Coordinates of C-alpha atoms in Angstrom, one line a residue:
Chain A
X147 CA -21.1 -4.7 32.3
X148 CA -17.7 -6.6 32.6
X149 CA -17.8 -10.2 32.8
X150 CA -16.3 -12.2 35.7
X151 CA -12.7 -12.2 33.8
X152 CA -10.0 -10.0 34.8
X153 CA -9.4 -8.2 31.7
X154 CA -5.4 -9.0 32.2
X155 CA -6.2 -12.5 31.5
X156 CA -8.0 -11.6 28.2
X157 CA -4.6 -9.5 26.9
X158 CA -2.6 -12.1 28.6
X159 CA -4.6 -15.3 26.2
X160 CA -4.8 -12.8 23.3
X161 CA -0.7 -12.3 23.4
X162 CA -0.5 -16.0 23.6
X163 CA -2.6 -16.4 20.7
X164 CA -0.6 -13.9 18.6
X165 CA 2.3 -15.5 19.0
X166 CA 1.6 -18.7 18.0
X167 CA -0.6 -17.6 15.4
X168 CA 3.0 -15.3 14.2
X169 CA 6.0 -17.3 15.4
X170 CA 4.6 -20.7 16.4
X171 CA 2.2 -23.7 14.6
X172 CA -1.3 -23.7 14.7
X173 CA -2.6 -27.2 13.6
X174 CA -6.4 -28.0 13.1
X175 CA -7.2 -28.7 16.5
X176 CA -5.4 -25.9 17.9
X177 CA -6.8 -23.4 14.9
X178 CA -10.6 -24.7 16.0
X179 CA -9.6 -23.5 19.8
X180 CA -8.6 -20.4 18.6
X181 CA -11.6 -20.2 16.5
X182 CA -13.8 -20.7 19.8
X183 CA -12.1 -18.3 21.8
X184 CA -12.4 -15.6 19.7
X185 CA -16.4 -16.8 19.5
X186 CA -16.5 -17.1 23.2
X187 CA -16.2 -13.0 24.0
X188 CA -16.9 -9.6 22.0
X189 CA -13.4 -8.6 24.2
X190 CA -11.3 -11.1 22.6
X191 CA -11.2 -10.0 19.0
X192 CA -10.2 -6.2 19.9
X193 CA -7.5 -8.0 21.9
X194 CA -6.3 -10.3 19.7
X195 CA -5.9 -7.3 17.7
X196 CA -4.0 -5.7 19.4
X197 CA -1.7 -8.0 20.5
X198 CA -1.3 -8.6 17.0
X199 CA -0.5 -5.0 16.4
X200 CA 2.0 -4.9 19.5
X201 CA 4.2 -7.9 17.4
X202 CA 4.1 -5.8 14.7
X203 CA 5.4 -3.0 16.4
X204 CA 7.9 -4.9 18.5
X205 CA 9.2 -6.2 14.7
X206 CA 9.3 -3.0 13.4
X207 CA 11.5 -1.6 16.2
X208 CA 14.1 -4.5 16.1
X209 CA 14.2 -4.6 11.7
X210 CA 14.8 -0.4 12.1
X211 CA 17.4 -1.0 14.3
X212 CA 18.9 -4.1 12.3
X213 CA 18.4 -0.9 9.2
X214 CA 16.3 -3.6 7.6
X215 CA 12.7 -2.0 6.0
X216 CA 10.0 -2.9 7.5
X217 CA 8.2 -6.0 5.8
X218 CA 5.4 -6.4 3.6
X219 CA 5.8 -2.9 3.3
X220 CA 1.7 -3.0 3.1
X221 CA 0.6 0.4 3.9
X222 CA 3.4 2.6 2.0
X223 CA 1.6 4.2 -1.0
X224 CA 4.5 3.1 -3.3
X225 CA 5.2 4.6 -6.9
X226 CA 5.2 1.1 -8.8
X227 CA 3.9 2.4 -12.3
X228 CA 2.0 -1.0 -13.1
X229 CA -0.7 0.2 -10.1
X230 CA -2.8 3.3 -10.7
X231 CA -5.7 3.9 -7.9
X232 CA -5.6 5.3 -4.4
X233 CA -3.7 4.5 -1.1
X234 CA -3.3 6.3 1.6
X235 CA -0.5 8.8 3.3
X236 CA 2.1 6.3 4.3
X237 CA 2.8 7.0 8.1
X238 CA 5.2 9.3 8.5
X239 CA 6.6 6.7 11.0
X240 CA 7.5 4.5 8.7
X241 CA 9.9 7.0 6.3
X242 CA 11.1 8.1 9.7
X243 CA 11.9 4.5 10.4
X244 CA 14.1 3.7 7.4
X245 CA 16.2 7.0 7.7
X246 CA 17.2 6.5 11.1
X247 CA 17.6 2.7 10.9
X248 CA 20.4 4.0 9.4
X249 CA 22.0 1.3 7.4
X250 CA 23.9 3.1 4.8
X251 CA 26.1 5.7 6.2
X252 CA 26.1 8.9 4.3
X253 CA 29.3 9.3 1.6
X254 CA 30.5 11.9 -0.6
X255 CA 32.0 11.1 -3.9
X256 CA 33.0 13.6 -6.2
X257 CA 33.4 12.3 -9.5
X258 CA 34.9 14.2 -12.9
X259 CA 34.4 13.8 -15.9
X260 CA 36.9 13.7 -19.0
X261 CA 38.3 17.1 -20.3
X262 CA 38.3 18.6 -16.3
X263 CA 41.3 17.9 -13.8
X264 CA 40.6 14.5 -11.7
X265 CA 40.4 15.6 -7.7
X266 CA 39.7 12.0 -6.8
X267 CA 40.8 8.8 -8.1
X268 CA 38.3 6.4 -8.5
X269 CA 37.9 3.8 -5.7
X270 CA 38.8 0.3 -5.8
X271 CA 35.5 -1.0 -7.0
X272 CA 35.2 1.8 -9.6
X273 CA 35.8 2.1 -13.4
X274 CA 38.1 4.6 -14.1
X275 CA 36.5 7.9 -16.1
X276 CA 38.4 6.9 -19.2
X277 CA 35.6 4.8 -20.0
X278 CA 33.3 7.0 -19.4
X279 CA 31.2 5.2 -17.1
X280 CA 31.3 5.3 -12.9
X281 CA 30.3 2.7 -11.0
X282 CA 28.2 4.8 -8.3
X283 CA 28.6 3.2 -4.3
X284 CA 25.5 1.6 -4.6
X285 CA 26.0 -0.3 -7.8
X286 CA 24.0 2.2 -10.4
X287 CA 25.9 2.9 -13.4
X288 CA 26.6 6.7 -14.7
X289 CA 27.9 7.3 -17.9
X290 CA 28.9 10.7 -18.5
X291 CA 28.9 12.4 -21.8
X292 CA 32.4 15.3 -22.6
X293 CA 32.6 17.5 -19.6
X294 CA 30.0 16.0 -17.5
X295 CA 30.5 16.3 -13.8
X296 CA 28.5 14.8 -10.8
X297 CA 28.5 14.2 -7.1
X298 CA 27.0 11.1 -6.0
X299 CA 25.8 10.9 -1.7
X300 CA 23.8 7.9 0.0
X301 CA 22.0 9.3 3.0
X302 CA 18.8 9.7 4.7
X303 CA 17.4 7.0 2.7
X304 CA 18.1 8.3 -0.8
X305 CA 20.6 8.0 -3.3
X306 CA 21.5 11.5 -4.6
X307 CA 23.2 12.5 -7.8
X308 CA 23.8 16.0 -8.5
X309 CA 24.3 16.8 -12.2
X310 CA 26.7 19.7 -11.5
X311 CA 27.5 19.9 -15.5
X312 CA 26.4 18.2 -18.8
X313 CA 25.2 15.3 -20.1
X314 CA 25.0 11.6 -17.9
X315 CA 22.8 8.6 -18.6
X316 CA 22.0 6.2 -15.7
X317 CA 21.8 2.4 -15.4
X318 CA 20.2 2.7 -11.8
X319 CA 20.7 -0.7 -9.4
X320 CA 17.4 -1.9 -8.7
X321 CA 16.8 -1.2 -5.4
X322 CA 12.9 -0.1 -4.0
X323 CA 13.8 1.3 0.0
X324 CA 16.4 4.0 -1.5
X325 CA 14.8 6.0 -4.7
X326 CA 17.4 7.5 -6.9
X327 CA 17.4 10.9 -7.5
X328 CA 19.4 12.9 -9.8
X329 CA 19.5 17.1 -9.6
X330 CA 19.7 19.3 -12.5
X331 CA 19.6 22.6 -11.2
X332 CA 16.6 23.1 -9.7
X333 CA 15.0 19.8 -11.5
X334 CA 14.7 16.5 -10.1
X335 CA 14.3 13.4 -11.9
X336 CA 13.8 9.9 -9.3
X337 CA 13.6 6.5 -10.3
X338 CA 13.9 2.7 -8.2
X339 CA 15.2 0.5 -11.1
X340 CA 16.1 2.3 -14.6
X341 CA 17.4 3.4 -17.3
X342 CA 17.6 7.2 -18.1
X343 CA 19.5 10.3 -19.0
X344 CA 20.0 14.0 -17.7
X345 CA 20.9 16.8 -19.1
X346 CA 21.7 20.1 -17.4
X347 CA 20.0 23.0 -19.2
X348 CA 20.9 26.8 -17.7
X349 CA 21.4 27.4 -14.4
X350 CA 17.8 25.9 -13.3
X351 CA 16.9 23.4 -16.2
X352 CA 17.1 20.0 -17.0
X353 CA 16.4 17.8 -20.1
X354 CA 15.1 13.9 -19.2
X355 CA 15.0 11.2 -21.3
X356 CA 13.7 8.1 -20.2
X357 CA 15.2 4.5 -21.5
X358 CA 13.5 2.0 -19.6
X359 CA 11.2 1.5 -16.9
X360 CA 9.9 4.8 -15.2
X361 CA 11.0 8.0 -13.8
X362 CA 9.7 10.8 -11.8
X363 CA 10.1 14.2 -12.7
X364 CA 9.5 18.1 -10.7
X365 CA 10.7 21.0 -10.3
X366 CA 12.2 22.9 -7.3
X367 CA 10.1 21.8 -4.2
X368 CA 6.6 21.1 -6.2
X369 CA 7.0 17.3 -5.8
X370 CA 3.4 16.8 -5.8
X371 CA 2.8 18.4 -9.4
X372 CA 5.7 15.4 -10.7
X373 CA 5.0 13.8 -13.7
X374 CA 5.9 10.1 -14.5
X375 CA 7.7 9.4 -17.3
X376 CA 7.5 6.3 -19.2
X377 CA 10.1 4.6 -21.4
X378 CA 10.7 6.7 -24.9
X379 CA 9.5 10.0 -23.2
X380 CA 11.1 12.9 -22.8
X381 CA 10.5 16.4 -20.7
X382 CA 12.6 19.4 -20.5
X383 CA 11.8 21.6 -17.5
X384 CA 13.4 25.2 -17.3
X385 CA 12.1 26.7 -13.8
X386 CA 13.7 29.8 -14.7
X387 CA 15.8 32.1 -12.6
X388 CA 15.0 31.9 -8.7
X389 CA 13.6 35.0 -7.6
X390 CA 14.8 36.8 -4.2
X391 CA 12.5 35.8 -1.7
X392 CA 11.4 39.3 -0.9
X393 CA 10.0 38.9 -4.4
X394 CA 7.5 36.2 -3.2
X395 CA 7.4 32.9 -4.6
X396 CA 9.5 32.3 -8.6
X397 CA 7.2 31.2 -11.0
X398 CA 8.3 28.6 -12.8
X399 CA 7.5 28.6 -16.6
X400 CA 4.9 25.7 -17.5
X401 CA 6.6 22.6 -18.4
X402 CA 5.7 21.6 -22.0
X403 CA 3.5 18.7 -21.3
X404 CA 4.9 15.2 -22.5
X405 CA 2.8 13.2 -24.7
X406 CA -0.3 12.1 -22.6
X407 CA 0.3 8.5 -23.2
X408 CA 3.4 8.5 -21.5
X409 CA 2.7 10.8 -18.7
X410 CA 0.8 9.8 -15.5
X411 CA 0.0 12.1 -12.9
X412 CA 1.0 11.5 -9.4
X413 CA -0.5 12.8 -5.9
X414 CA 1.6 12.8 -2.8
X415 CA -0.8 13.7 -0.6
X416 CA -2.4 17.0 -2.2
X417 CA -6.3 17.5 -1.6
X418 CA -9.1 16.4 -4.7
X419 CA -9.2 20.3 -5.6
X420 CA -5.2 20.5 -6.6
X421 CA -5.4 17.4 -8.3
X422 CA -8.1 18.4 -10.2
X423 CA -6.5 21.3 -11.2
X424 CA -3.7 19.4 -12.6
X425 CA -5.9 17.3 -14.7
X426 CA -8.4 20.2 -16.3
X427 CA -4.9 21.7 -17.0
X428 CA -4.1 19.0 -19.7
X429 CA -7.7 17.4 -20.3
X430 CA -10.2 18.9 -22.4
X431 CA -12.7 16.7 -20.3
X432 CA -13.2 19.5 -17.1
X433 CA -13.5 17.8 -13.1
X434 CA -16.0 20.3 -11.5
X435 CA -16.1 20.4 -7.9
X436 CA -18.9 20.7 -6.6
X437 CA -18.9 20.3 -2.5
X438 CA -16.3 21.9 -1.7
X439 CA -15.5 19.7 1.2
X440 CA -14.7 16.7 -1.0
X441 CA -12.1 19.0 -2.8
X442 CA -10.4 19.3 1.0
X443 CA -9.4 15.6 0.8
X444 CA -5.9 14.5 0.4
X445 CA -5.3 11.4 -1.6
X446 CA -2.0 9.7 -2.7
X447 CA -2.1 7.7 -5.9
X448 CA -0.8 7.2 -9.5
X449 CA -3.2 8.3 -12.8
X450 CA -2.7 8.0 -16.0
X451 CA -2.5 12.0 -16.9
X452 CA -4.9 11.6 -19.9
X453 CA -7.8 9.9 -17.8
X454 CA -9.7 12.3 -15.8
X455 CA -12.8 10.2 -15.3
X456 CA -10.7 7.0 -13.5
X457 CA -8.9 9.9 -11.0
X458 CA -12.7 10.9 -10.5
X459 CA -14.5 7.6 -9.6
X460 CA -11.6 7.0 -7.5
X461 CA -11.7 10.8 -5.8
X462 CA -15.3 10.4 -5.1
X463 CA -15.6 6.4 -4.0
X464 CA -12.4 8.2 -1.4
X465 CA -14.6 11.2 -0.2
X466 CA -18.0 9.7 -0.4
X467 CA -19.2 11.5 -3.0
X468 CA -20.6 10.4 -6.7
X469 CA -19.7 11.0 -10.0
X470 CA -22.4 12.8 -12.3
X471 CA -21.0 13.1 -16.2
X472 CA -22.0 15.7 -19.0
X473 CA -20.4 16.4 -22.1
X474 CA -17.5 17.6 -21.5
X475 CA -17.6 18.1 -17.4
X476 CA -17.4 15.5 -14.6
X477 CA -18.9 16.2 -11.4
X478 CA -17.9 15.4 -8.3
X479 CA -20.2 16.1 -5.8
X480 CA -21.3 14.6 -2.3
X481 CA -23.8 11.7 -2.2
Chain B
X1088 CA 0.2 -13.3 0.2
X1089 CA -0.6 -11.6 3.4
X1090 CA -3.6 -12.1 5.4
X1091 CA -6.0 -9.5 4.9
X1092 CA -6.1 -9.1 9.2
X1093 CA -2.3 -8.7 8.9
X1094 CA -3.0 -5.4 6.9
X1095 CA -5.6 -4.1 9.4
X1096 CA -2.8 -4.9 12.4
X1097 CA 0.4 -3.9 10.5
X1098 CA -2.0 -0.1 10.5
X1099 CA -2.9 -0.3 14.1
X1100 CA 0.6 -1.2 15.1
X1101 CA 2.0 2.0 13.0
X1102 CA -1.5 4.4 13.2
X1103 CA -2.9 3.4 16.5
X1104 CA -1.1 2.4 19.2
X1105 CA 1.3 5.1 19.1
X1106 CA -1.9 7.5 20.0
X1107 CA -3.2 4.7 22.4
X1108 CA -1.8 6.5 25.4
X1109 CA -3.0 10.0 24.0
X1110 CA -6.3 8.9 23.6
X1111 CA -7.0 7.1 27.2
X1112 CA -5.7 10.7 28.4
X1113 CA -8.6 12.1 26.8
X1114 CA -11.2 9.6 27.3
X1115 CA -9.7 9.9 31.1
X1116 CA -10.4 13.7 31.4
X1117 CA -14.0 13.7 29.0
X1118 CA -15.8 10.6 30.9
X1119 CA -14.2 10.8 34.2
X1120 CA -16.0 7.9 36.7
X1121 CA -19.2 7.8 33.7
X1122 CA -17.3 5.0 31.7
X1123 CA -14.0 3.1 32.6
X1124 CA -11.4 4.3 29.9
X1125 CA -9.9 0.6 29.5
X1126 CA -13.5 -0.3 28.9
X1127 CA -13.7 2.0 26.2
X1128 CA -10.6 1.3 24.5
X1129 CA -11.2 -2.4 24.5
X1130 CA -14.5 -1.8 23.0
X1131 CA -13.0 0.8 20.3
X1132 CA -10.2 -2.2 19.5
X1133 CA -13.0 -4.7 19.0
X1134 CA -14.9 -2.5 16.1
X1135 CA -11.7 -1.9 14.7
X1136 CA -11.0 -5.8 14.8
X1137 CA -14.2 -5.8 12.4
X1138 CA -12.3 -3.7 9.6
X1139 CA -12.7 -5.2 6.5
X1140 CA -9.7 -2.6 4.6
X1141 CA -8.1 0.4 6.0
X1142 CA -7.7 2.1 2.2
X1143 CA -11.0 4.4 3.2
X1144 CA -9.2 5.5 6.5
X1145 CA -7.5 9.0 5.5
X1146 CA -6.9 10.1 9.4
X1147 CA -6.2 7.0 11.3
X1148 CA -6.2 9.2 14.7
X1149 CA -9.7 10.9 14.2
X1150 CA -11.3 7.7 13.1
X1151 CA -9.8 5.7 16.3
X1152 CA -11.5 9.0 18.2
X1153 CA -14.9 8.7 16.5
X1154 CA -14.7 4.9 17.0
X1155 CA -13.9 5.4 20.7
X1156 CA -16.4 8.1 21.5
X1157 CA -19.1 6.0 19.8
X1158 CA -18.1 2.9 22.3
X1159 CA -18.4 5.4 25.1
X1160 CA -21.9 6.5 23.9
X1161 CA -22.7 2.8 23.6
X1162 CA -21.6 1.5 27.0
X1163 CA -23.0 4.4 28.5
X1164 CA -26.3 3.9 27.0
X1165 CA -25.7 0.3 28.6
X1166 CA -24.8 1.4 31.9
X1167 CA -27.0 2.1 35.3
X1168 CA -26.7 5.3 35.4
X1169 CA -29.6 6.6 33.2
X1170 CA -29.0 10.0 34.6
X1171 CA -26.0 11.0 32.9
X1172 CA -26.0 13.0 29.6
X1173 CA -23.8 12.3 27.0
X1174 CA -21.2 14.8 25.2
X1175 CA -21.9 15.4 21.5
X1176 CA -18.6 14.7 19.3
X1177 CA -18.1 18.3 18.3
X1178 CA -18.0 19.1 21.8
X1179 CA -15.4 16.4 22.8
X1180 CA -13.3 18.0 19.5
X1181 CA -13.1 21.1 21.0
X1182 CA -11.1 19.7 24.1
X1183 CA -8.4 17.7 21.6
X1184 CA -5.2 18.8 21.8
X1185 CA -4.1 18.7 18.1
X1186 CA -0.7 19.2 18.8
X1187 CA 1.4 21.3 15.9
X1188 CA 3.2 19.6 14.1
X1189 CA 7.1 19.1 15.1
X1190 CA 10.4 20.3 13.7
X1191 CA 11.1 17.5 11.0
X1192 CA 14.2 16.9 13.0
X1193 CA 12.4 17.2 16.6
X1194 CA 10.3 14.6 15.0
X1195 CA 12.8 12.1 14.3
X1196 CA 14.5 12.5 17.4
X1197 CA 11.4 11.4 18.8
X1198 CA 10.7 8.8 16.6
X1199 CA 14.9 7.6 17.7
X1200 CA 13.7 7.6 21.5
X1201 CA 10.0 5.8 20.6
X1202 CA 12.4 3.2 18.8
X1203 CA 15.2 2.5 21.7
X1204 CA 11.9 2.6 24.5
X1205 CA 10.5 0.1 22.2
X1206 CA 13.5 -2.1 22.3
X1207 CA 14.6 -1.4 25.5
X1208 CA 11.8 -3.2 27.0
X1209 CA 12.1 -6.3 24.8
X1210 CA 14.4 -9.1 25.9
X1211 CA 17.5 -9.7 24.6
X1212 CA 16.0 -13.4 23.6
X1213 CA 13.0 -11.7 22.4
X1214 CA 15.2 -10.0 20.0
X1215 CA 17.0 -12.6 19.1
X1216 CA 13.8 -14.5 18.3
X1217 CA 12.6 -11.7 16.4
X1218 CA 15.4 -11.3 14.3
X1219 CA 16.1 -15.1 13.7
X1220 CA 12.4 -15.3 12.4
X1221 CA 12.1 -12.0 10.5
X1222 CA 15.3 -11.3 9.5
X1223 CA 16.8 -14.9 8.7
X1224 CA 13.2 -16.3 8.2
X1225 CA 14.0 -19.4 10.5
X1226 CA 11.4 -21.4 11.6
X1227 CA 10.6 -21.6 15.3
X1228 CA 12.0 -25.0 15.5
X1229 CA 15.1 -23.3 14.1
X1230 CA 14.9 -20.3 16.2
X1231 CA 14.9 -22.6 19.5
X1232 CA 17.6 -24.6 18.4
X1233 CA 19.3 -21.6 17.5
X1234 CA 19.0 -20.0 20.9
X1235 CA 19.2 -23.3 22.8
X1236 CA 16.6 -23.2 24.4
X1237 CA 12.7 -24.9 24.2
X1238 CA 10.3 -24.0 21.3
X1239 CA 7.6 -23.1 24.4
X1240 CA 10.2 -20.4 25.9
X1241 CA 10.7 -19.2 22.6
X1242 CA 6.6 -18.3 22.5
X1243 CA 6.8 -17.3 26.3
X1244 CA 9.7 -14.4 25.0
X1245 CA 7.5 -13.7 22.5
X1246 CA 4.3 -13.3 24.5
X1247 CA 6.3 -11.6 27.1
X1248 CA 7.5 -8.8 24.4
X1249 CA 4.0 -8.3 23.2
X1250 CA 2.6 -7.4 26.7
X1251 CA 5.5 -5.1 27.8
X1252 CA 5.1 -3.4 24.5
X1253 CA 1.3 -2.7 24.6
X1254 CA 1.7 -1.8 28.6
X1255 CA 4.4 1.0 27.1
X1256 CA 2.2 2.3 24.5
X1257 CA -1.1 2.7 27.0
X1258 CA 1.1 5.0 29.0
X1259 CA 2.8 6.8 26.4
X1260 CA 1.7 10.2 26.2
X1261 CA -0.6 10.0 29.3
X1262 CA -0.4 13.8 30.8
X1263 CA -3.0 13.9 33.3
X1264 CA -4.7 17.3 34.3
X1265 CA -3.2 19.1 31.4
X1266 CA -5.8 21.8 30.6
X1267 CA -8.6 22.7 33.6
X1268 CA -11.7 20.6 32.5
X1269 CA -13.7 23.3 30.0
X1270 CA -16.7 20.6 29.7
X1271 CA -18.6 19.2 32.4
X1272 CA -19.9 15.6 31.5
X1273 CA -22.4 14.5 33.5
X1274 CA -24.7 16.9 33.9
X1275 CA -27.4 15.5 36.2
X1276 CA -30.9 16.3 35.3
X1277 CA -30.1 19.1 32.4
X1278 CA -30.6 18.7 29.3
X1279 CA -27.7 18.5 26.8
X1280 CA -26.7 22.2 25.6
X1281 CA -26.2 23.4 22.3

């Protein structure tokens, strides 16, 4: 049963002990007393932890309102291309956290391209169209091929181009809190940090053509079938005409696949039985299924599209299940 | 390169302690006088402390649940009163309230409010401190000389913030007598139904 100490002096040793261990210096000696309090009761590690944990949150409420991302953004399941394998949802918290934070406040640009009337002038800290290339609010670069027209906006946490009409290539400012996104009709194409080009196709379509570094491409609202393009690919995605939604949902038409070796697959939190889907669809190699409970899971993470049997050990070490391989099947089934 | 413990608190500050208050509610209204709540949350935060990774943990709420229903089994077990039958998980499931979820706006409106509560019950020095140190990355010799003030008030600001914050998120959510108790806990003498 409880021991003789109040459990108010416990959280009240364990907040002391968080701060110093966070804001203060802990030299040998005092590291060793730590190291014997945390000995001397079962109660003082779960309180330590969560005084810990109270800092954190503390932090996180003064950098949102400072509009400053939270640091050591640890738990975010990010979309740096040099780390395939699993994370876990992000919190919805902390998305939540950068958009209201609220740093950038939300502007409307409309830019023109040569060969249309100019509605705005350019801005101070803007190159004029004549050269072809805008300097975007944020510091990207857009060069815009003849009769190209966009709209550039910075809010909620993303920087959004909309392609309204041919041709632009992007020199995108580096910058990991606020992905870039550029809209071709009903295509979307995101990037942190790159170099890559747009092209409006129909009323629905876009062409993408990736320079350098990486860049994320979907159609209409089926972000979690994207594909990641590498430098030198290339996709062209033509949804097709929206149907009226008494017609149920539009079916887009299959994007031809880009070259395997260039292609990763990314989940954003879809369940083991989607994402399988998505690799049988471009693998010869088959995932089977087998419990259907593991298919239920929901994973985040980045695959190399052509690799079916690294998304599998990864599914099944996730869902506690084991990987059993034939010729051309793998089998995911519970342990 | 951060601490592997700062991951495993970074996800409790962000996963957990938002629900803390929901889940005292619950443990409240399940064990009633059986088991103290506070003693079962304590408990729960001391398996946690034991995490090695939080990569396996897909549903951060239903794993602080299980973790807390299994303390309550534990100290139960450990308890006098040999004479009360414990509740079988899927039972104690069936009495969640797994709330829909919110209006995307609705959500961030609540997320605002969460945000100003937060800060509103942090000092103005804590604040500071927390900015100067986070923000500016002074160190808390800096900070004090900063703020004018002694390195040791610096830490009691600090300590101070932490315990007003924790005392806010162990009420949050706390609506007692919600729904009419559907599952008797201590049933003296009977044998645990299926």
């Amino acid at each position: 049963m409880a021991s003789s100490v109040p459990s108010d002096d416990i959280d009240e040793q364990a907040a002391r002990w968080a701060a110093r261990a966070a804001y203060g210096d802990m030299p040998a000696a005092l590291a060793r007393a730590f190291d014997a309090w945390m000995a001397a009761d079962r109660r003082h590690r779960g309180a330590y932890l969560r005084a810990r944990a109270g800092l954190y949150a503390a932090e996180d409420a003064v950098l949102a309102k400072r509009g400053v991302s939270p640091s050591a953004n640890l738990l975010a399941g990010n979309d740096d291309a040099a780390m395939p394998g699993m994370g876990f949802r992000p919190p919805w918290g902390a998305k939540a956290r950068w958009a209201l934070g609220g740093a950038v406040a939300a502007s409307l640009l409309a830019v023109v391209g040569l060969g249309l009337p100019m509605l705005n002038r350019p801005g101070p800290g803007q190159v004029a169209a004549a050269d072809h290339v805008l300097t975007l609010a944020d510091g990207s670069a857009a060069t815009l091929g003849d009769g190209a027209r966009i709209e550039f906006a910075m809010g909620d946490g993303v920087r959004k181009v909309v392609l309204v009409q041919g041709e632009a290539t992007f020199h995108v400012a580096k910058d990991r809190a606020h992905p870039f996104v550029v809209q071709s009709g009903d295509v979307y194409a995101q990037a942190t940090g790159t170099v890559y080009s747009v092209r409006r196709i129909g009323k629905t379509g876009g062409a993408v053509r990736v320079d350098e570094g990486s860049v994320l491409v979907w159609g209409r609202d089926e972000r979690d079938q994207a594909v990641l393009l590498h430098a030198g690919g290339a996709l062209t995605l033509e949804p097709g005409p929206r149907l009226p939604v008494a017609a149920g949902l539009a079916q887009p038409t299959p994007p031809a696949p880009p070259p395997p070796e260039l292609a990763q697959i990314s989940l954003d939190n879809v369940t083991i039985a989607a994402a399988a889907r998505r690799f049988n669809r471009i693998n010869r190699t088959q995932i089977v299924i087998t419990d259907p409970a593991i298919g239920e899971v929901r994973v985040v993470g980045l695959f190399r599209a052509n690799d079916p049997q690294h998304f599998a050990d990864a599914a099944a070490a996730v869902a506690g299940g084991e990987v059993r391989q034939s010729k051309d099947r793998i089998e995911i089934k519970m342990k | 390169m951060p601490d592997k413990r700062d991951i495993v608190a970074q996800w409790v500050a962000r996963e957990i302690l938002p629900q803390e208050g929901r889940v005292r509610a619950w443990l409240f209204r399940q064990w009633r006088g059986a088991v103290d709540a506070d003693d079962i949350i304590q408990e729960a935060y001391c398996r946690l402390s034991g995490l090695a990774s939080v990569d396996h943990i897909e549903n951060p709420l239903a794993y602080f649940r299980r973790t807390a229903h299994a303390a309550a089994v534990d100290l139960l077990r450990q308890s006098a009163e040999k004479n009360i039958v414990s509740v079988t998980e899927s039972d104690w499931f069936d009495v969640l309230d797994e709330s829909p979820s919110a209006d995307r706006a609705v959500e961030a409106a609540q997320e605002l409010r969460r945000i100003d509560g937060l800060l509103a019950t942090l000092s103005d020095t804590c604040r500071r401190v927390i900015e100067l140190r986070r923000i500016e990355g002074l160190s808390q010799r800096e900070t004090a000389e900063r703020l004018g003030v002694s390195e040791n008030i610096v830490e009691n600001n600090i300590v101070r913030g932490i315990r007003r914050v924790l005392a806010m998120m162990a009420d949050q959510d706390v609506d007692p007598g919600e729904d009419a108790e559907k599952q008797e806990v201590a049933r003296i003498g009977k044998l645990r139904s299926q």
